[in-house]
Tab-separated table of C-alpha atoms in Angstrom:
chain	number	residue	atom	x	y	z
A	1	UNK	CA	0.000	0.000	0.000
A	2	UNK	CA	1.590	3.180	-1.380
A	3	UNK	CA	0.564	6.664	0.378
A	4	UNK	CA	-1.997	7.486	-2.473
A	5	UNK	CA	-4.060	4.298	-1.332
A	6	UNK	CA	-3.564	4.785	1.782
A	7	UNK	CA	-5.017	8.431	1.357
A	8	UNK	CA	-7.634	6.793	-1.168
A	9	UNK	CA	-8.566	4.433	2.024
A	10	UNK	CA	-8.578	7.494	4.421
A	11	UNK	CA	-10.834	9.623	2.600
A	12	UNK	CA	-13.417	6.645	1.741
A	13	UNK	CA	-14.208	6.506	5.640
A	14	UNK	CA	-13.154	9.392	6.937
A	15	UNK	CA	-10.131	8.383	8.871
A	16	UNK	CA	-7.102	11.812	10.085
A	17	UNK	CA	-4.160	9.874	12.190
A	18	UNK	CA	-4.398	10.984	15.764
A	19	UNK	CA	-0.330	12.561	16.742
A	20	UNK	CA	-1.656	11.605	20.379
A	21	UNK	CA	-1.545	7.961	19.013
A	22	UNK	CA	2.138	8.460	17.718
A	23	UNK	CA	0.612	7.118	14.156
A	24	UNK	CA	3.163	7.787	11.315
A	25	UNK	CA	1.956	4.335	8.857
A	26	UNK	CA	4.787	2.813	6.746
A	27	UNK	CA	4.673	2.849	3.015
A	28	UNK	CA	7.793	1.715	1.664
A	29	UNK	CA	7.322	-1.525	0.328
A	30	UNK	CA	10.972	-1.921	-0.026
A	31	UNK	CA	11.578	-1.361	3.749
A	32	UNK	CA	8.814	-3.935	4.044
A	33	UNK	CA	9.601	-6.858	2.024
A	34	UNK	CA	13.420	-5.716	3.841
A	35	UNK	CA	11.924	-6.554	7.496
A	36	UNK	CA	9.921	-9.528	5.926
A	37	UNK	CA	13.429	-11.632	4.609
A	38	UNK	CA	15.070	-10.148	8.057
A	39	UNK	CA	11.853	-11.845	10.475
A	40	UNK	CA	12.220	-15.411	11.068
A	41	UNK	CA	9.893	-17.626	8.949
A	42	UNK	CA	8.087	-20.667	10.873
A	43	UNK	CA	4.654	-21.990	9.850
A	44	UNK	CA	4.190	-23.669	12.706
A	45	UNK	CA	5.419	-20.044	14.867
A	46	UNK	CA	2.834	-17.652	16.206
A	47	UNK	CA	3.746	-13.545	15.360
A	48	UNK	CA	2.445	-11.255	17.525
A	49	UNK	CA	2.112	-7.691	15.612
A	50	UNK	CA	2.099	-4.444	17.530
A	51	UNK	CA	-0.046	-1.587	15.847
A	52	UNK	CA	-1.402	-3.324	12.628
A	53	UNK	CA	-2.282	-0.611	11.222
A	54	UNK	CA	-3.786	-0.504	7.483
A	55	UNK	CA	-2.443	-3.738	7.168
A	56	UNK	CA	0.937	-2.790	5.557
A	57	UNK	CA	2.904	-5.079	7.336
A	58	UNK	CA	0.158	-8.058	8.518
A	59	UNK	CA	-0.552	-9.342	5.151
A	60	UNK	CA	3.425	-10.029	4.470
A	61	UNK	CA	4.019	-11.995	8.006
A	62	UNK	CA	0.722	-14.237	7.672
A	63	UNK	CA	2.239	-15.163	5.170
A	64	UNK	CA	5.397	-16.245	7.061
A	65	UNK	CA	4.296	-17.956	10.483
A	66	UNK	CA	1.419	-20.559	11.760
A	67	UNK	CA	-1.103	-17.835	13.383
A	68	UNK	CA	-0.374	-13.821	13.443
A	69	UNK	CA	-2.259	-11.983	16.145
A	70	UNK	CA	-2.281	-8.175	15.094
A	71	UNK	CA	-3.131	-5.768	18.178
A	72	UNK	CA	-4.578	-2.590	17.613
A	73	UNK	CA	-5.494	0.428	19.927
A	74	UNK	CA	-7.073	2.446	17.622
A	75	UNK	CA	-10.952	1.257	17.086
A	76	UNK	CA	-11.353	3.122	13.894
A	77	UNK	CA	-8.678	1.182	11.711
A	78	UNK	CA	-10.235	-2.250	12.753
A	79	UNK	CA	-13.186	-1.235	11.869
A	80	UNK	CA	-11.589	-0.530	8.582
A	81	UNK	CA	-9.722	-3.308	8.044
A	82	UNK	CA	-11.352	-6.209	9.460
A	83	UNK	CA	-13.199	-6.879	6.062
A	84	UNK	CA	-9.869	-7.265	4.334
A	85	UNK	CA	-8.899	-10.412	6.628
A	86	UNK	CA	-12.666	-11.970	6.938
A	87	UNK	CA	-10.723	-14.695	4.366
A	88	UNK	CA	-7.697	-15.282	6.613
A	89	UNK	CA	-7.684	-17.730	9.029
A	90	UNK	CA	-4.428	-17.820	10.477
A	91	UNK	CA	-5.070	-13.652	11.218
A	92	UNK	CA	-6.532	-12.890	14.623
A	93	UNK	CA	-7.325	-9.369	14.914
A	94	UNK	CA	-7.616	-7.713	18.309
A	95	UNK	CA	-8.286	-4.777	20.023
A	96	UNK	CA	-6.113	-3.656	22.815
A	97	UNK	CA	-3.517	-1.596	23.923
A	98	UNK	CA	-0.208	-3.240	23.695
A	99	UNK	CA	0.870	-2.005	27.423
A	100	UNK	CA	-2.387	-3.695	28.468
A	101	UNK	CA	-2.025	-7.252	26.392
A	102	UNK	CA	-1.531	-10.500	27.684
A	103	UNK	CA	1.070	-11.431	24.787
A	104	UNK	CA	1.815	-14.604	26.501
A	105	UNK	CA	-2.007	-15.549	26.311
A	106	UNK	CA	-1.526	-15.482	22.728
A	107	UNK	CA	0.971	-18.674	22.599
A	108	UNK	CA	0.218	-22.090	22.597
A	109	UNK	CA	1.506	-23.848	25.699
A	110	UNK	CA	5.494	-24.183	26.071
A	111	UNK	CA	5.541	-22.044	22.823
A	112	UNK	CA	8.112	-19.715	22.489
A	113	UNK	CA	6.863	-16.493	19.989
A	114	UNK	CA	8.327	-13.130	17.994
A	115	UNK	CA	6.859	-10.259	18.266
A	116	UNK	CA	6.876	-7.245	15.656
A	117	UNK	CA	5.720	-3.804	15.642
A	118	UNK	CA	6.212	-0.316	14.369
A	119	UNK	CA	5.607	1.794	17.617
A	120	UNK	CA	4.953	5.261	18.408
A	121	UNK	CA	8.074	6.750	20.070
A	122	UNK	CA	6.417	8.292	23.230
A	123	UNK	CA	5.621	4.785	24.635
A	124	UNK	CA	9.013	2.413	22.928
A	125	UNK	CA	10.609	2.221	26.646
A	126	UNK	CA	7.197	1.155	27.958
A	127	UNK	CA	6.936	-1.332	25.134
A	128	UNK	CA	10.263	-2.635	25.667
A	129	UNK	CA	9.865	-3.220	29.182
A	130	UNK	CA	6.584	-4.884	28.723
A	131	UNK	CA	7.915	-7.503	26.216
A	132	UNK	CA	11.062	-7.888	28.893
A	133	UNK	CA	8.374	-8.475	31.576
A	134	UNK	CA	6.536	-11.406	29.454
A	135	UNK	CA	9.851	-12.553	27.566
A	136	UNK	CA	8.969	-16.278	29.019
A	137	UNK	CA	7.085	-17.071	25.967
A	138	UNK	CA	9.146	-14.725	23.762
A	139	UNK	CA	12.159	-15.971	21.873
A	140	UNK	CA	12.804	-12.161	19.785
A	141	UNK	CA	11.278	-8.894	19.177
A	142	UNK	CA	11.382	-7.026	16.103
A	143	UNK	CA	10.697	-2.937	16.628
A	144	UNK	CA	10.456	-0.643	14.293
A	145	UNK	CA	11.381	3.054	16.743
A	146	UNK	CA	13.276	6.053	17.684
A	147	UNK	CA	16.920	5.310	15.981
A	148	UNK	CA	18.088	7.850	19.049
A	149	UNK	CA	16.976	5.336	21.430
A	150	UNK	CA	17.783	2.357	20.235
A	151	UNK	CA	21.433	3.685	19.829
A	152	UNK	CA	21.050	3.982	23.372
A	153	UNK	CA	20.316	0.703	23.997
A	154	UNK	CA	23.310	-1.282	22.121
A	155	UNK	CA	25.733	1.241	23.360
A	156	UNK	CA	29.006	-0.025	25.122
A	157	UNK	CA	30.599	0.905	28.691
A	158	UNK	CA	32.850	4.012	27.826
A	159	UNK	CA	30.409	5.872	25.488
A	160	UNK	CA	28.344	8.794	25.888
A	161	UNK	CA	24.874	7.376	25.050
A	162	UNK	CA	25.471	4.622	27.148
A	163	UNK	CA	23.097	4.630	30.397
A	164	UNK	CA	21.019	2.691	32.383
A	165	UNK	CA	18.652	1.804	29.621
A	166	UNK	CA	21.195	0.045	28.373
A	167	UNK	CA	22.203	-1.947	31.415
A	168	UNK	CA	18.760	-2.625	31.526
A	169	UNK	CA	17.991	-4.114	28.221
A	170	UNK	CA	21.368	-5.632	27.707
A	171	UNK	CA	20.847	-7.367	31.195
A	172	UNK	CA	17.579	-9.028	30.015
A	173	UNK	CA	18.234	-9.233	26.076
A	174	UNK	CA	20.903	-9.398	23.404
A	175	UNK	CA	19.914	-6.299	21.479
A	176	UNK	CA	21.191	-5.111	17.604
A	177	UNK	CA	20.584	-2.597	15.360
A	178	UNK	CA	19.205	-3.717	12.313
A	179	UNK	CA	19.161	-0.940	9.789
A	180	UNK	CA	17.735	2.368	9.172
A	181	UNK	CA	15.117	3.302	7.774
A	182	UNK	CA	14.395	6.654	6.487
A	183	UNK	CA	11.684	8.716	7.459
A	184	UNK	CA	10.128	9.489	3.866
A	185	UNK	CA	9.105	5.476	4.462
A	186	UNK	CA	6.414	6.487	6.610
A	187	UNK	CA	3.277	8.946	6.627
A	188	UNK	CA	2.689	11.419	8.375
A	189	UNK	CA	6.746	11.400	8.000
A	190	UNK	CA	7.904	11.356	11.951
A	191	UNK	CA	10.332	14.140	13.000
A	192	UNK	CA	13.042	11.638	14.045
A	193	UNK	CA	14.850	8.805	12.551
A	194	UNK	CA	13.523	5.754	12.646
A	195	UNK	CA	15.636	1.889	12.641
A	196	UNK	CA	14.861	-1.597	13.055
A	197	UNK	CA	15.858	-2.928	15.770
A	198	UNK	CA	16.435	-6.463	16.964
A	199	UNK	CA	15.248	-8.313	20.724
A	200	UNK	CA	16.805	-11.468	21.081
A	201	UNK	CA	15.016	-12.304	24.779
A	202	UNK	CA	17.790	-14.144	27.599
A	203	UNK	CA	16.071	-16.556	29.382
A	204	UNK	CA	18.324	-16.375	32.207
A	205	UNK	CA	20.152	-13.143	32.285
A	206	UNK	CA	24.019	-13.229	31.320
A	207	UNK	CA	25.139	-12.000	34.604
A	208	UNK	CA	24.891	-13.298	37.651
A	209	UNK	CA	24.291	-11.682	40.336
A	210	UNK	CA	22.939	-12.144	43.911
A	211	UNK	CA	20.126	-9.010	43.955
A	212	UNK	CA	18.921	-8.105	40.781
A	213	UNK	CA	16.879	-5.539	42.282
A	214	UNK	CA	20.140	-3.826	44.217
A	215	UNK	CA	22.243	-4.040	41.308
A	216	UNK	CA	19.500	-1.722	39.166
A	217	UNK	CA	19.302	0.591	42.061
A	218	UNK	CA	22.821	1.185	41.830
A	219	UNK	CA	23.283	1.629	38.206
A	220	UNK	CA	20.165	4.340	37.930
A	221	UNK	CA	21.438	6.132	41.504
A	222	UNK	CA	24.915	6.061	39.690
A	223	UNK	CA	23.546	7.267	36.331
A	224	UNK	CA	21.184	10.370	38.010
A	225	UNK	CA	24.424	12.513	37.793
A	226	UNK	CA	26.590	11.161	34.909
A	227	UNK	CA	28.765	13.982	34.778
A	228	UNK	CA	30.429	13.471	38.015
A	229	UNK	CA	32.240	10.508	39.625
A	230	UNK	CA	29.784	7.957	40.387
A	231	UNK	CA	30.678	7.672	44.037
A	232	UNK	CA	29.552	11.019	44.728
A	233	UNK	CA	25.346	10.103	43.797
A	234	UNK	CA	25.805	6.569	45.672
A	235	UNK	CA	27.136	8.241	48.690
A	236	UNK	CA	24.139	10.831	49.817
A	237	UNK	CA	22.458	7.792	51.431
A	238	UNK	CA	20.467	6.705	48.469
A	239	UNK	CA	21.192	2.871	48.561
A	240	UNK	CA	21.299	0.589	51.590
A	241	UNK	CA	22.269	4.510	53.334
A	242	UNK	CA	25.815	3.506	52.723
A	243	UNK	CA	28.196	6.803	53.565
A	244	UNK	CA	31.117	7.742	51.628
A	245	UNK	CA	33.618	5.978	53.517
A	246	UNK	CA	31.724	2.319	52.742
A	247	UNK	CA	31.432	3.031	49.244
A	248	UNK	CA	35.088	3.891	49.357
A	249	UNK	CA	35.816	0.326	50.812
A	250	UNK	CA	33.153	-1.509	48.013
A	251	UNK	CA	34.679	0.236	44.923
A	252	UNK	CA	38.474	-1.174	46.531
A	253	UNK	CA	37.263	-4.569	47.709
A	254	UNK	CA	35.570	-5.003	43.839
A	255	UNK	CA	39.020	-3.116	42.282
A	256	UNK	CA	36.963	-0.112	40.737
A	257	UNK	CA	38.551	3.092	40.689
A	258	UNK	CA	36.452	5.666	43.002
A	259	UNK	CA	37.329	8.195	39.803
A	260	UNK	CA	35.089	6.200	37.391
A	261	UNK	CA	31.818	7.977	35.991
A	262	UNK	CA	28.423	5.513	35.502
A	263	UNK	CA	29.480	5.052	31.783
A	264	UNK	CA	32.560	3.531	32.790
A	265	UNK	CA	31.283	0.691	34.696
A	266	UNK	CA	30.254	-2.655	32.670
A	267	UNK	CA	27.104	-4.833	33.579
A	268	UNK	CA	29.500	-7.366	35.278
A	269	UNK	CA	30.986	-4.192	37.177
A	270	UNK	CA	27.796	-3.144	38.652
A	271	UNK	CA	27.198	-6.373	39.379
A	272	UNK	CA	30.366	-7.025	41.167
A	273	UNK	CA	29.361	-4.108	43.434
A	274	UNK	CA	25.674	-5.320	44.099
A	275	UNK	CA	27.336	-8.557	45.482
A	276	UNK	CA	29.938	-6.673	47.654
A	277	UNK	CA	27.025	-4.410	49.150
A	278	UNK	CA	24.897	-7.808	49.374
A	279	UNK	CA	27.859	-9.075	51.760
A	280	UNK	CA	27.556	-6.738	54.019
């Protein structure tokens, strides 16, 4: 569907995209059939689809998996498009807000799913955290967002973008950006660059550590002032109330410099100093 159908479909029933909504509706078939050959292919898979839209993108993967289940918020566009999969009986069309889903309640018992969708940018951390919280029956997630954030996200230890959305994500998933995609693909055409980017879901984390919980504390207390030397945040009582002179003694015991800034500290650093606080 190229943007004159889409406007052609629009003006048949009366339909304006909503900005509250974050709606910006590919229409690059290229940049499609791209994400099709890049999604894994399974007919005996279930795809969960965030946002289906005008149908762009759900077509092309019930094509590729056993049974596609294609959320959508927005009442008006099922409406619209419901007619066009009356035929298809691997499509389940539903209505619901993503943050509100049950996506595991969508897979068969023991299965393992993928999930795709292109999603508004105000609600991508949300999202993300969501598919992190029901990752048990998810083996990848596809997302079509913010290229600003999801550079973010795969950032190393050492850079500037790097933060504790990346510990985060990295902690739970092995994340990778995919490609870009540019922002004449979509309409209304977003303000920001747009990439794919790639979820693959850790079913046990690859760090160990004692207190998950602790360890996250740590990295956002140590993140809410990146600009100055992460012992000075942990120190004002924050975290297990833990004065300067303890930290002092944790950062030695684990061999981290007391000089070091949050970006400087890897996941298995953080974690070191969750277990050394765990100690006692």
């Amino acid at each position: 569907m190229d943007m004159r159908e889409l406007k052609a479909i629009w003006k048949e029933h009366g339909f304006r995209p909503e900005k509250r909504l974050g709606q910006n509706f590919l229409i690059d078939k290229n940049v499609r059939d791209k994400i099709i050959n890049t999604l894994p292919a399974a007919k005996d898979k279930t795809l969960v689809e965030i946002g289906a839209g005008f149908g762009v993108m759900t077509f092309a993967l019930a094509e590729r998996c056993g049974k596609l289940v294609a959320i959508e918020k927005d009442r008006r566009i099922l409406e619209i498009i419901e007619p066009f999969f009356a035929g298809k009986e691997n499509v389940r069309l539903v209505h619901n807000d993503v943050l509100q889903a049950d996506i595991c309640g969508f897979a068969r018992p023991g299965e393992r799913i993928a999930v795709f969708g292109n999603i508004p940018y105000y609600i991508s951390t949300p999202i993300i955290e969501k598919m992190i919280d029901q990752k048990r029956c998810i083996d990848s997630v596809f997302l079509m967002m913010q290229e600003e954030l999801v550079d973010r996200i795969v950032s190393s230890p050492g850079t500037k973008r790097y933060g504790s959305v990346s510990c985060y994500v990295q902690y739970h998933t092995v994340p990778e950006k995919l490609f870009r995609i540019n922002k004449n693909s979509f309409y209304p055409r977003p303000r920001v660059g747009s990439c794919l980017l790639k979820l693959r879901m850790l079913q046990k984390p690859g760090i160990d550590v004692k207190d998950e919980k602790l360890m996250f504390d740590i990295i956002h207390k140590a993140f809410s002032q990146r600009r100055k030397k992460m012992i000075n945040p942990l120190s004002d009582g924050g975290v297990r109330s833990m004065d300067r002179g303890r930290w002092t003694e944790v950062f030695s015991e684990c061999g981290i410099d007391t000089s070091n800034r949050a970006e400087d500290l890897s996941l298995a650093d953080y974690a070191k100093l969750a277990d050394r606080v765990s100690a006692g």
